[in-house]
Tab-separated table of C-alpha atoms in Angstrom:
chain	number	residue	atom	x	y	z
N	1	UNK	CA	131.257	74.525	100.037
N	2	UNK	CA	134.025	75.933	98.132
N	3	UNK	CA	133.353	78.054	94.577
N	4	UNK	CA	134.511	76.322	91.481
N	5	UNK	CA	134.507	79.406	89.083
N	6	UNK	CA	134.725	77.299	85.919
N	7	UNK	CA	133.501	74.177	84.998
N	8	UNK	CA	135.225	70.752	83.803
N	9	UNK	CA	136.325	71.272	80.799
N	10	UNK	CA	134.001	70.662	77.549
N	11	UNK	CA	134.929	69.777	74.303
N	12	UNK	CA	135.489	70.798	70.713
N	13	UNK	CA	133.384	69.516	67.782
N	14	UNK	CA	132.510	71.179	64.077
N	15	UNK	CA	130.230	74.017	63.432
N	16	UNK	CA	127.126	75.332	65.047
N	17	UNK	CA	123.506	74.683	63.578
N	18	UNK	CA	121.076	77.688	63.147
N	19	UNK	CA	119.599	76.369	65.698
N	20	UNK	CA	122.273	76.055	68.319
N	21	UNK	CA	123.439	79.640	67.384
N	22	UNK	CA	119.531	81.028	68.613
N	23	UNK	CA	120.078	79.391	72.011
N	24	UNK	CA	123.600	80.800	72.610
N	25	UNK	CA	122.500	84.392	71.424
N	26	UNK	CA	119.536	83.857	73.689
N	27	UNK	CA	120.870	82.325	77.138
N	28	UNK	CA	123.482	84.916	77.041
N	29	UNK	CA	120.929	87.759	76.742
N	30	UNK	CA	117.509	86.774	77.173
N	31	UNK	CA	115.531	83.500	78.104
N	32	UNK	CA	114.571	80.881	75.128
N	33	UNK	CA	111.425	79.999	74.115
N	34	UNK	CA	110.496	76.834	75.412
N	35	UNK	CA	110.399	74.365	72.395
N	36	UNK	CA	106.793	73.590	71.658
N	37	UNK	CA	105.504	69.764	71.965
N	38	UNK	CA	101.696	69.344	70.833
N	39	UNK	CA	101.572	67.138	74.019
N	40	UNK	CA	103.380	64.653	76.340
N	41	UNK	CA	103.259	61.696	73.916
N	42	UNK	CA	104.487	64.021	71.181
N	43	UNK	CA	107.636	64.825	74.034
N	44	UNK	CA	108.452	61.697	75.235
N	45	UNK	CA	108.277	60.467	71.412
N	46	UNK	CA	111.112	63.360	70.793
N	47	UNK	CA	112.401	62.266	74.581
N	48	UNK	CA	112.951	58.249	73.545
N	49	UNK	CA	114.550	59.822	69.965
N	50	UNK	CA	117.113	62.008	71.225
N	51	UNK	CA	118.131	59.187	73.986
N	52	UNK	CA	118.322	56.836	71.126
N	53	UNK	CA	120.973	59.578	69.372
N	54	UNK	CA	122.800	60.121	72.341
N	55	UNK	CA	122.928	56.344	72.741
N	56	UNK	CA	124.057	55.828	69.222
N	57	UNK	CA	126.505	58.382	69.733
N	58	UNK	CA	128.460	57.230	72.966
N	59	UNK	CA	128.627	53.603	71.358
N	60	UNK	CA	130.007	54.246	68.036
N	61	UNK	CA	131.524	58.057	68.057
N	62	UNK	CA	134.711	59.074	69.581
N	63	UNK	CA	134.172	59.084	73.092
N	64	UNK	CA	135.961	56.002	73.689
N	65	UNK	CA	139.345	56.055	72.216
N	66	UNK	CA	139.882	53.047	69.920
N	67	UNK	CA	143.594	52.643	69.295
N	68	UNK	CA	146.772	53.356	70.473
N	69	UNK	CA	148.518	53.936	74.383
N	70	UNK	CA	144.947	54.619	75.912
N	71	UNK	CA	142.815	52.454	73.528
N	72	UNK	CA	139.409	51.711	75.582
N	73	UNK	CA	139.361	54.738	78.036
N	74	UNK	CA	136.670	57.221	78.006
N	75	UNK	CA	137.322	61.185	77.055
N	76	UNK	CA	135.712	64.274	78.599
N	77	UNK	CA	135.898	66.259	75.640
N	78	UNK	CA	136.498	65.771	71.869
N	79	UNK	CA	138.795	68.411	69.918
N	80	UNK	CA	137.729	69.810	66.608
N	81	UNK	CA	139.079	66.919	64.586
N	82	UNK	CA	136.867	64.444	66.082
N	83	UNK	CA	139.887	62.824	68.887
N	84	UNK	CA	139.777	62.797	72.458
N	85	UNK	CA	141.344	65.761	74.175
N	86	UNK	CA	142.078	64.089	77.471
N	87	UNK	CA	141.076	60.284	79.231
N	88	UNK	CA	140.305	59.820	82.985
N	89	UNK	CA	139.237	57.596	85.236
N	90	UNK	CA	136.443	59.334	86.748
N	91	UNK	CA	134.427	59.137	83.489
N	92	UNK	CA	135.769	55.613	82.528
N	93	UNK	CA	133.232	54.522	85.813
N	94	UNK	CA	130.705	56.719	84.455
N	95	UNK	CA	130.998	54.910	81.499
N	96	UNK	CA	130.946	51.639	82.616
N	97	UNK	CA	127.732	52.179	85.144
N	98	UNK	CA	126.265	53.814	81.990
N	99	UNK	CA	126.896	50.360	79.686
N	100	UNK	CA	125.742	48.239	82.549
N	101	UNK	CA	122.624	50.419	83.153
N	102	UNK	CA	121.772	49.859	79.072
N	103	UNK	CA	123.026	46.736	78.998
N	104	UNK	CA	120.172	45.786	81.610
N	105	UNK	CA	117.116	47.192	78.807
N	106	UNK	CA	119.049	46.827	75.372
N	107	UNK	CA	121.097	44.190	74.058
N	108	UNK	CA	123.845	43.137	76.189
N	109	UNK	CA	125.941	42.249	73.264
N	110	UNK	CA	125.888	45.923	72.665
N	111	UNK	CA	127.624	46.929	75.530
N	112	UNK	CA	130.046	43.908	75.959
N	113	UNK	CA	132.596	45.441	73.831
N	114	UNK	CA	132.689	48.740	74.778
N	115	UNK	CA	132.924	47.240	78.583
N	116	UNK	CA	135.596	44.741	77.937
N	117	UNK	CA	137.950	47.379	76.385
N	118	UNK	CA	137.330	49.880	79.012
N	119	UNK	CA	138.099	47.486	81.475
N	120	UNK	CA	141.105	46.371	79.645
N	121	UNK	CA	142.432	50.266	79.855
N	122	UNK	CA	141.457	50.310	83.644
N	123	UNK	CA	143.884	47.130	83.957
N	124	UNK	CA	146.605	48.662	81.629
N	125	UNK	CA	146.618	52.036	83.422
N	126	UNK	CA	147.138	50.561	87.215
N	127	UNK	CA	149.247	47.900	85.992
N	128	UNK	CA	152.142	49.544	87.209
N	129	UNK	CA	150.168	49.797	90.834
N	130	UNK	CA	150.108	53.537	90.638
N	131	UNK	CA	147.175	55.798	90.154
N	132	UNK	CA	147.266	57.426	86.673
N	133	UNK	CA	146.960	61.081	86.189
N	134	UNK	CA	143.649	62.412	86.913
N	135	UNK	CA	143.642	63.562	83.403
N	136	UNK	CA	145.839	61.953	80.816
N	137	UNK	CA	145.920	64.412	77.946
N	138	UNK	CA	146.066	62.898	74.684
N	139	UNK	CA	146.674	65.380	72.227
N	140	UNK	CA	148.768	67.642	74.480
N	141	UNK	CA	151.092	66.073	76.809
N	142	UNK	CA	152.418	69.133	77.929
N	143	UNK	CA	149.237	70.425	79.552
N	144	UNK	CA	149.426	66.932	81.606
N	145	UNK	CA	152.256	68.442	83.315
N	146	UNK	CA	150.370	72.198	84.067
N	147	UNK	CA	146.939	70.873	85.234
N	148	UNK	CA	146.202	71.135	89.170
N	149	UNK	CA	144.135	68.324	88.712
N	150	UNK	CA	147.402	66.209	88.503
N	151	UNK	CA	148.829	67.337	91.379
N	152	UNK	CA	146.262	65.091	93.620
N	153	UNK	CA	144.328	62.100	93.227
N	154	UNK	CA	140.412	62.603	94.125
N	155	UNK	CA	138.321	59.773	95.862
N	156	UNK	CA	135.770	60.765	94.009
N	157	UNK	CA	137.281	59.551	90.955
N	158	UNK	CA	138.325	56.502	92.005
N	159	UNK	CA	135.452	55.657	93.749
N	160	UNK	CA	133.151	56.203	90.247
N	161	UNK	CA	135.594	54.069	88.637
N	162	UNK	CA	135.157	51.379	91.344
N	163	UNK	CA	131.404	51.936	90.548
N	164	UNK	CA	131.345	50.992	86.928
N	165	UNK	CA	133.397	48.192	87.701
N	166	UNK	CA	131.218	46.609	90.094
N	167	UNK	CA	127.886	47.694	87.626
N	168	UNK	CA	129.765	46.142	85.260
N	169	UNK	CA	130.395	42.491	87.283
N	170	UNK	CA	126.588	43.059	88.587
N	171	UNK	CA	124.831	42.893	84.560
N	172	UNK	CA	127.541	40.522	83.458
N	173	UNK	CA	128.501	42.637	80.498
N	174	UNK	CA	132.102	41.663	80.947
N	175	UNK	CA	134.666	40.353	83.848
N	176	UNK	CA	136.024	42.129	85.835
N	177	UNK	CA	140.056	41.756	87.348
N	178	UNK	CA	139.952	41.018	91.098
N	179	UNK	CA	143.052	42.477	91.028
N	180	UNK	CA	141.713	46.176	89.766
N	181	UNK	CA	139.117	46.183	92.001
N	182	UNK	CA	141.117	44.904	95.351
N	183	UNK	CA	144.501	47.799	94.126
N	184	UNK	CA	141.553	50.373	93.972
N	185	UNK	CA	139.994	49.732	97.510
N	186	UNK	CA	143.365	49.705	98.754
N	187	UNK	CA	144.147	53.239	96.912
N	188	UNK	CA	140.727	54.248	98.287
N	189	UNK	CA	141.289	53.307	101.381
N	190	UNK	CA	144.724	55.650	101.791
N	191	UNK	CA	141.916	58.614	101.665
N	192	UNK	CA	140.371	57.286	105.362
N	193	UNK	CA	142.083	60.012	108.415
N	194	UNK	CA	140.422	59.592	111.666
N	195	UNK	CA	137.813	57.480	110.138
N	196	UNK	CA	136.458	60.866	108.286
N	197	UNK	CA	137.531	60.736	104.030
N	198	UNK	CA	139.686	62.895	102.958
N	199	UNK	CA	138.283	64.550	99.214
N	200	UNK	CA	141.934	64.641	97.995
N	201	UNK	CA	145.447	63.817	98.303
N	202	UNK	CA	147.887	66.115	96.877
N	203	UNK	CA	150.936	64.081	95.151
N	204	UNK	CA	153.649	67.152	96.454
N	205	UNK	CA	154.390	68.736	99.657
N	206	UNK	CA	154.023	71.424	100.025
N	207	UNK	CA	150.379	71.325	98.577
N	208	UNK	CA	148.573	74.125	96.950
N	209	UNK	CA	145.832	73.103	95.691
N	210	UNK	CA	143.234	75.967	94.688
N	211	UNK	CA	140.365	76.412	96.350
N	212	UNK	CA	137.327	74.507	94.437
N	213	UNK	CA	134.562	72.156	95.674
N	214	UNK	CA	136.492	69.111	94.159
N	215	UNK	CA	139.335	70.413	96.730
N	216	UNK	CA	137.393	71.155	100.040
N	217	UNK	CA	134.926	68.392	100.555
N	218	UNK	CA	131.638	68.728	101.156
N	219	UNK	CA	127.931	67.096	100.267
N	220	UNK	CA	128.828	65.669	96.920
N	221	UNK	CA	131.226	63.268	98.413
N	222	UNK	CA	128.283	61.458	99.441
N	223	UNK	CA	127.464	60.182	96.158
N	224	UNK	CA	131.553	58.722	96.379
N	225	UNK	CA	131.067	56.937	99.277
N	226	UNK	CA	127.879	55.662	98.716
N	227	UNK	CA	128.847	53.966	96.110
N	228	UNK	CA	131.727	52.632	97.460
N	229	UNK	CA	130.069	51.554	100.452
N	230	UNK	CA	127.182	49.638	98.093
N	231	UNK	CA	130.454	47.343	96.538
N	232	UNK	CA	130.312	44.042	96.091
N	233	UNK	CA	133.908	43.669	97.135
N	234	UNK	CA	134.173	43.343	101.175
N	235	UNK	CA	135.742	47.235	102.162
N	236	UNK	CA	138.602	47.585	104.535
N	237	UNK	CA	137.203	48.251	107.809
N	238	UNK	CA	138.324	51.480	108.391
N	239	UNK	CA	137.439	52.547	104.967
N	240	UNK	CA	133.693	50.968	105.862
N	241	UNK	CA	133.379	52.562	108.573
N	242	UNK	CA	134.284	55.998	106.993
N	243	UNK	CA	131.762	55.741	104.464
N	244	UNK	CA	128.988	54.706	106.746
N	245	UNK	CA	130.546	58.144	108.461
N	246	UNK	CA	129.975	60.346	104.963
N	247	UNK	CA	127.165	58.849	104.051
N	248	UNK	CA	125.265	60.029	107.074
N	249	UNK	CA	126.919	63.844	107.503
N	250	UNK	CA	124.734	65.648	105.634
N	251	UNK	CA	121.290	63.391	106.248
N	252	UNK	CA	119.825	65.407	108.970
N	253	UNK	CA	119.848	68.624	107.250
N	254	UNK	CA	119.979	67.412	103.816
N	255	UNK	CA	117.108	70.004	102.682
N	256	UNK	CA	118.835	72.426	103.735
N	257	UNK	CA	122.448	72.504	102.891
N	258	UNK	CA	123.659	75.468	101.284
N	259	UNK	CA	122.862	75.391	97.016
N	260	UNK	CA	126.222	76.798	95.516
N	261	UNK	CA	127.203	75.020	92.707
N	262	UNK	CA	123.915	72.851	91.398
N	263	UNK	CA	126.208	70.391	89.687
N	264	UNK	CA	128.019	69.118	93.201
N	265	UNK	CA	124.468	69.830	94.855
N	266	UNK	CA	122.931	67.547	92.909
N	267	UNK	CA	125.717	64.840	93.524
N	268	UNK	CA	125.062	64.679	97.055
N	269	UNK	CA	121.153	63.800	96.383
N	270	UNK	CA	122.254	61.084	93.540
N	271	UNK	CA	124.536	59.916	96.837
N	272	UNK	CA	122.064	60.308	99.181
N	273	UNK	CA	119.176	58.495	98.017
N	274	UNK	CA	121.302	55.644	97.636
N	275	UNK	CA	122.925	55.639	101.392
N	276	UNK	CA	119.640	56.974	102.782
N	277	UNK	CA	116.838	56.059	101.173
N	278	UNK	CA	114.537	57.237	104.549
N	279	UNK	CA	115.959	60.904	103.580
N	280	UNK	CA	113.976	60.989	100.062
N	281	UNK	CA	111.323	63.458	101.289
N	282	UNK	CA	114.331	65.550	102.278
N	283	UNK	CA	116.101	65.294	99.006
N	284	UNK	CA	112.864	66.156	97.406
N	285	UNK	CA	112.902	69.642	99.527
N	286	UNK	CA	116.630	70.404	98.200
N	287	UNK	CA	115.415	69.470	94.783
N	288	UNK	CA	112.256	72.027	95.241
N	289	UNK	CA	114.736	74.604	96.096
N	290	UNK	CA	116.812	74.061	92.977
N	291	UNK	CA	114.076	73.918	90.535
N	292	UNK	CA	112.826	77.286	92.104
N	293	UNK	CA	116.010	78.399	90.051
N	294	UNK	CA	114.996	77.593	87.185
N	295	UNK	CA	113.868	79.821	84.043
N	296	UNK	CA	111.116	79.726	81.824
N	297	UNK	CA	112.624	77.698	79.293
N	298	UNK	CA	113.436	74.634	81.832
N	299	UNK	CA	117.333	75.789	82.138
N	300	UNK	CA	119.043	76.027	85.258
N	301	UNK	CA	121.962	78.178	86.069
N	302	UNK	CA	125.528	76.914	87.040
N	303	UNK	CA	125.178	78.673	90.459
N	304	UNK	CA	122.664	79.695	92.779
N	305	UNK	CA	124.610	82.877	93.922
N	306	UNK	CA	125.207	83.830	90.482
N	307	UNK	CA	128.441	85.453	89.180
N	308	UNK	CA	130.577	88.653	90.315
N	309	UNK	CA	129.499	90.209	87.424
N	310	UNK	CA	126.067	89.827	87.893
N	311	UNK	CA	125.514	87.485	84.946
N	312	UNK	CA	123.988	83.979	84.756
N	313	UNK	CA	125.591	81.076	83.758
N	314	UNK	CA	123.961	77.901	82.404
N	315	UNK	CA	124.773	74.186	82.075
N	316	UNK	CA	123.202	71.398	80.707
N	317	UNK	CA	124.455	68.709	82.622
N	318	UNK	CA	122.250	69.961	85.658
N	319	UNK	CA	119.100	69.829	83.905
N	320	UNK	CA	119.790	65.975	83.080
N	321	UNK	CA	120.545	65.726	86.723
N	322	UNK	CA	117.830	67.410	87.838
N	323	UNK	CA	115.722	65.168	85.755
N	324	UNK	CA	116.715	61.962	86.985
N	325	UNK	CA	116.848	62.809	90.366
N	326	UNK	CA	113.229	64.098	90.099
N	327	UNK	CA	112.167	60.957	88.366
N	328	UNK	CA	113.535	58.772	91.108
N	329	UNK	CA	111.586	61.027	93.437
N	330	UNK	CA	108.137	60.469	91.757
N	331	UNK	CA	108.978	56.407	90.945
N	332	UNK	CA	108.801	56.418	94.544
N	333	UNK	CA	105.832	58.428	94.894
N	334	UNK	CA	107.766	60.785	97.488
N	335	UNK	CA	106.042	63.419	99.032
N	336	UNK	CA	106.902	66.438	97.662
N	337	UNK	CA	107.994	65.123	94.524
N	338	UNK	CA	107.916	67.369	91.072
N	339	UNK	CA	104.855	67.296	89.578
N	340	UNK	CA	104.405	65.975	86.118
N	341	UNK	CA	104.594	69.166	84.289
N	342	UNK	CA	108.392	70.097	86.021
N	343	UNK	CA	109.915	67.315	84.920
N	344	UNK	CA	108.303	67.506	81.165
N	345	UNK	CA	109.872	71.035	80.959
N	346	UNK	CA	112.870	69.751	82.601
N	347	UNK	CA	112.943	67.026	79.242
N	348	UNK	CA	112.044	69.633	76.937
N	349	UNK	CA	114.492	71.988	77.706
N	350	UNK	CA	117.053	69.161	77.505
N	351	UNK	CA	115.743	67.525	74.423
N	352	UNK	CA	115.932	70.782	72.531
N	353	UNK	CA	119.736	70.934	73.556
N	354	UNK	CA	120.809	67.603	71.849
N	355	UNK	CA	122.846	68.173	68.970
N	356	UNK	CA	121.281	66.810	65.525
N	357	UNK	CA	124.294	64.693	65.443
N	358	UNK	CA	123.883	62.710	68.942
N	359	UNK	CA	125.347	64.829	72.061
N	360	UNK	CA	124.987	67.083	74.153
N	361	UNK	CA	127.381	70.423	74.738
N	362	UNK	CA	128.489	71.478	78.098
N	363	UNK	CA	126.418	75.249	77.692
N	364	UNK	CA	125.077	77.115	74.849
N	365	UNK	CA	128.600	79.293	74.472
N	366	UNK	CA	129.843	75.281	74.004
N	367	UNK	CA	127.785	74.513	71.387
N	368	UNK	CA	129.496	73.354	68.961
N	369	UNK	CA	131.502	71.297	71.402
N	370	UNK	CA	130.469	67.465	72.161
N	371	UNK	CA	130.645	66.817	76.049
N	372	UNK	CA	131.045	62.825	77.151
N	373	UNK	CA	129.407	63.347	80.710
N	374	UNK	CA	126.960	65.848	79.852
N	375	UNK	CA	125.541	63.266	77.225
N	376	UNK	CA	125.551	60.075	79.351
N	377	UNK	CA	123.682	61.930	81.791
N	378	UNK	CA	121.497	63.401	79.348
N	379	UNK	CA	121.075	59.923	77.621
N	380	UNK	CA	120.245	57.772	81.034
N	381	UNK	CA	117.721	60.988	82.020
N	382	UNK	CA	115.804	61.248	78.671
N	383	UNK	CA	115.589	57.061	78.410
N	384	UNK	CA	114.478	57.071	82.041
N	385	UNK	CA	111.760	59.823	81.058
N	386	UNK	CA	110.546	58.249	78.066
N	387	UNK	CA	110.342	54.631	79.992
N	388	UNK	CA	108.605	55.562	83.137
N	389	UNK	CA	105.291	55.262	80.949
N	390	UNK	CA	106.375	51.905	79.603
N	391	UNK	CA	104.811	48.752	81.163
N	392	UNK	CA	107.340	46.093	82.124
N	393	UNK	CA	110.118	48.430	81.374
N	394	UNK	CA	112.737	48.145	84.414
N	395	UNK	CA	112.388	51.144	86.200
N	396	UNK	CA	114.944	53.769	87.269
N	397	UNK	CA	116.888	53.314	90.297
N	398	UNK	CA	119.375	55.339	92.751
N	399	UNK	CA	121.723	52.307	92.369
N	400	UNK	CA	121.885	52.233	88.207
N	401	UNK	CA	122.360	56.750	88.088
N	402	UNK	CA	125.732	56.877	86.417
C-alpha cells in the first residue's frame, strides 16, 4: 500500500482544556496514564455518557451546515468560529449510515431531519449530473481550486455516499431520489476496467496524482465495494461483477496483509466482514496484530512503520475503529477475538479523548479542533460498547458500521 504522510484534514474549534493540554504534552513525549474507572460498570456508565455527547453534538452543532449554497451537507472539519471548513460527499454517507444506524435504537424523529436535508444536498449537488468536488471548501474557495483531492473523483467516496443512502431507504428515516441513487451507480460504475475497480479517476490528462493510499488502491477498497455490492439498487453487471472481484482479493491472506497505515487497514476489515463473513477468524488475526501496537494507555499510532524521524504519531479515529471492529468480533464469539479487558482499554482510552463539549479531535496536537468523522466513529463505537451489555438492545452489525 502506498504511504499517506498526513492525515485528512481535522478541524478548528476554541481553546484547549487543562485536560486536553496533559494529553498533547504527553503523547508527544511520553505515554498517558490510563484514565482510572473503579470498574466496568463505572466505564461503560462514562462509555454510554460520552456517546450521548457525541450524539448530542453531531445532531445539533455545526457539523451539518444549515443555510446557504450547501445547506444539509456534512463538514470534515469546523474552523475556529464554529463554520464548516469544507463539505464532501464521502462524509455526507457517513452521515447518513450514522442517522440510520441511531435512528434504528433512538427516536426516528430525531434523525428524520437531519436525513431529509442531507439528502436534499446530495440531490442539489448532482443535479447538474456531474460529480461535485471531492471537497467543496466553504470558507475558502480558493483552496477548492489547489487541493489534489479535486483533481479525481474516488470510488470510495461515492460508494459511502451510496451507502448512507441506501441505510437511509433501509430504517425509513427519509426517501430517498431514485434518481440519486441510479446517477451514482452509473458514476460508480465508470470506475469498472477489465472488471477490476479502479480507486480513482483523475479529472485531467495528464494525471499526477501523488502517491497516497487513497491514490494506489489496495485493501481498504474492500469496505467500498462491499458496500456497494450489499445495495438495494440492482448494480450494473459489470460493476457487480467487479465488486464480487474486490471483495474477494484480499480474503485469502487477509491476516496477513501488510499493516501500514491502521486507518485504511482497518477499512478493509470493516469491508471484509461484511463481503466475507467466513473470513472473521482471519480479520480477528489482523486485528491481533494491530492491537499488538498499541501503548499502555489504549492509543494506537497512525502507522505501524512509524515516521522518518523516528517519532510516533497518534490518531483517535483508529482506536474507535479498532473498537468496533473488535466488538463485532466478540458479538460473534470469533475465535481469537479481543478479550474483554482490550476492548475496555480500547473505550477508556477513547472516552478520555472526548471533548467536554461533545467531539472528538483528530490527535492530541488537534485538540482543540472538533473532527466530524473521528466523532461519528467514536459515537457508533462507544454506544455499541456501552449496549453490548444491554438486553434487547439491537446489537452491532458489519452492515450498520458507518
Amino acid at each position: 500500500m502506498c504511504p499517506h504522510p498526513f492525515p485528512r484534514s481535522p478541524c478548528s474549534f476554541v481553546h484547549p482544556t487543562s485536560q486536553q493540554r496533559a494529553f498533547a504534552k504527553a503523547e508527544r513525549n511520553v505515554i498517558a496514564p490510563m484514565p482510572d474507572f473503579a470498574d466496568t460498570t463505572t466505564l461503560i456508565s462514562a462509555a454510554s455518557d460520552a456517546a450521548a455527547r457525541l450524539r448530542a453534538w453531531l445532531l445539533h452543532g455545526p457539523a451539518q451546515v444549515r443555510a446557504g449554497a450547501h445547506a444539509g451537507g456534512i463538514a470534515g472539519m469546523i474552523a475556529a468560529d464554529g463554520r464548516p471548513h469544507y463539505v464532501y460527499a464521502e462524509i455526507t454517507g457517513y452521515y447518513l449510515s450514522w442517522l440510520a444506524d441511531i435512528g434504528a435504537t433512538e427516536s426516528a424523529a430525531l434523525a428524520a431531519e437531519p436525513a431529509a436535508r442531507a439528502i436534499t444536498w446530495v440531490a442539489r449537488s448532482f443535479a447538474t449530473g456531474q460529480v461535485p468536488a471531492t471537497r467543496i471548501y466553504y470558507l475558502d474557495a480558493a483552496q477548492e481550486q489547489t487541493d489534489w483531492r479535486n483533481d479525481a473523483v474516488f470510488f470510495f467516496d461515492l460508494a459511502m455516499l451510496l451507502r448512507g443512502l441506501d441505510a437511509a431507504s433501509a430504517a425509513r428515516i427519509a426517501a430517498v431520489p431514485d434518481a440519486s441513487r441510479e446517477l451514482l451507480l452509473g458514476e460508480l460504475a465508470r470506475f469498472v476496467e477489465n472488471d477490476t475497480l479502479r480507486c480513482a479517476l483523475p479529472l485531467h490528462a495528464p494525471a499526477s496524482l501523488p502517491l497516497r493510499w487513497s491514490t494506489c488502491g489496495g485493501p481498504f477498497l474492500v469496505k467500498a465495494s462491499s458496500r456497494v455490492a450489499s445495495s438495494s439498487t440492482p448494480l450494473p453487471s459489470a460493476l457487480a461483477r467487479a465488486c464480487a472481484r474486490e471483495n474477494n482479493r484480499f480474503a485469502a491472506c487477509a491476516a496477513a496483509i501488510e499493516l501500514g497505515m491502521l486507518h485504511p487497514t482497518l477499512y478493509f476489515a470493516e469491508g471484509l466482514l461484511l463481503a466475507r463473513p467466513d473470513c472473521a477468524a482471519a480479520i480477528a488475526r489482523l486485528l491481533r496484530r494491530c492491537l499488538d501496537l498499541s501503548r499502555s494507555d489504549g492509543t494506537l499510532p497512525e502507522s505501524a512503520g512509524g515516521t522518518a524521524d523516528g517519532k510516533i504519531k497518534l490518531r483517535y479515529d483508529i482506536i474507535a475503529q479498532a473498537l468496533r471492529v473488535g466488538l463485532l468480533l466478540r458479538e460473534s464469539a470469533v475465535t481469537g477475538a479481543p478479550a474483554p479487558s482490550e476492548l475496555d482499554r480500547l473505550a477508556a482510552a477513547l472516552v478520555a479523548r472526548v471533548d467536554p463539549r461533545g467531539f472528538l479531535p483528530f490527535n492530541a496536537d488537534t485538540a482543540t479542533q472538533a473532527n466530524v468523522w473521528c466523532s461519528m466513529f467514536a459515537e457508533q463505537s462507544l454506544r455499541w460498547y456501552a449496549d453490548t451489555s444491554a438486553p434487547g438492545v439491537l446489537r452491532p452489525s458489519a452492515g450498520t458500521l458507518v
